[in-house]
Short mmCIF file of C-alpha atoms in Angstrom, two decimals:
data_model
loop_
_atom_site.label_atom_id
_atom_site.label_comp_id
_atom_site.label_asym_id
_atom_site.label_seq_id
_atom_site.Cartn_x
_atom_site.Cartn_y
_atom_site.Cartn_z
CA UNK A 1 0.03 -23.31 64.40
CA UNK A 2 0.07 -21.90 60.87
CA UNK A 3 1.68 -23.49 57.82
CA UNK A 4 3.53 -20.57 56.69
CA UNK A 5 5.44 -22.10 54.34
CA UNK A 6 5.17 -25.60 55.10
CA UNK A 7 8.44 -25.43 56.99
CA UNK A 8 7.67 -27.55 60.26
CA UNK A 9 6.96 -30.46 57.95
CA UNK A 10 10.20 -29.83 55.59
CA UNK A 11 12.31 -29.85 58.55
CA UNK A 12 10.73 -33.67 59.51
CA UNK A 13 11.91 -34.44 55.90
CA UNK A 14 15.17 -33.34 56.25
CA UNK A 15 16.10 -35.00 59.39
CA UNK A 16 14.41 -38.36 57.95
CA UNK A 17 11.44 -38.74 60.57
CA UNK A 18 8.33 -40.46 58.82
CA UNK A 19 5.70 -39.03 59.99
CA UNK A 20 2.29 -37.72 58.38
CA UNK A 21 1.68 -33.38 58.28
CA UNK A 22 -1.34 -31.46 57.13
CA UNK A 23 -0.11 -27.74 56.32
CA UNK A 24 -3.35 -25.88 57.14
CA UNK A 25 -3.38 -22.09 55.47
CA UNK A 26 -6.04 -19.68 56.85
CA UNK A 27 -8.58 -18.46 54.46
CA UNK A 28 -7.58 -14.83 56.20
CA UNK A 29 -4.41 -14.70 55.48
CA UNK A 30 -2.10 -14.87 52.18
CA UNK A 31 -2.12 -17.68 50.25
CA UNK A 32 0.89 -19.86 50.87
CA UNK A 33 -0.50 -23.12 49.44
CA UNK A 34 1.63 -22.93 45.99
CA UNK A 35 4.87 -23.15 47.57
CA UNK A 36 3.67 -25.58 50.42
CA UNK A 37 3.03 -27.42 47.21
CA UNK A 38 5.86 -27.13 45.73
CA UNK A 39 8.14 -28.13 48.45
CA UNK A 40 6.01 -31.73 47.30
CA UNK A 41 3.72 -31.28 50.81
CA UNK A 42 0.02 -31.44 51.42
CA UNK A 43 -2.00 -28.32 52.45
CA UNK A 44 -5.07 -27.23 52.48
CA UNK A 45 -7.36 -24.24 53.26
CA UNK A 46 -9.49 -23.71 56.20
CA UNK A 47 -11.48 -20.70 58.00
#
């Protein structure tokens, strides 16, 4: 699964589930990172 735009993890926010999400963004594709970062989620890169 790709991070898009970090939206799996937003929609655990919004219906209040704690739980822990790594957005991974492939080096391939377009960078996505800044908003996955500014929705206040983690994310990294990876090939």
């Amino acid at each position: 699964m790709r991070a898009g735009f970090g939206g799996f993890a937003a929609a655990l926010i919004d219906n209040q589930l704690d739980c822990w999400v790594m957005n991974v963004v492939p080096v391939s594709g377009p960078n996505t990172l800044p908003v996955i970062y500014d929705r206040g989620l983690l994310g990294v890169m990876h090939d």
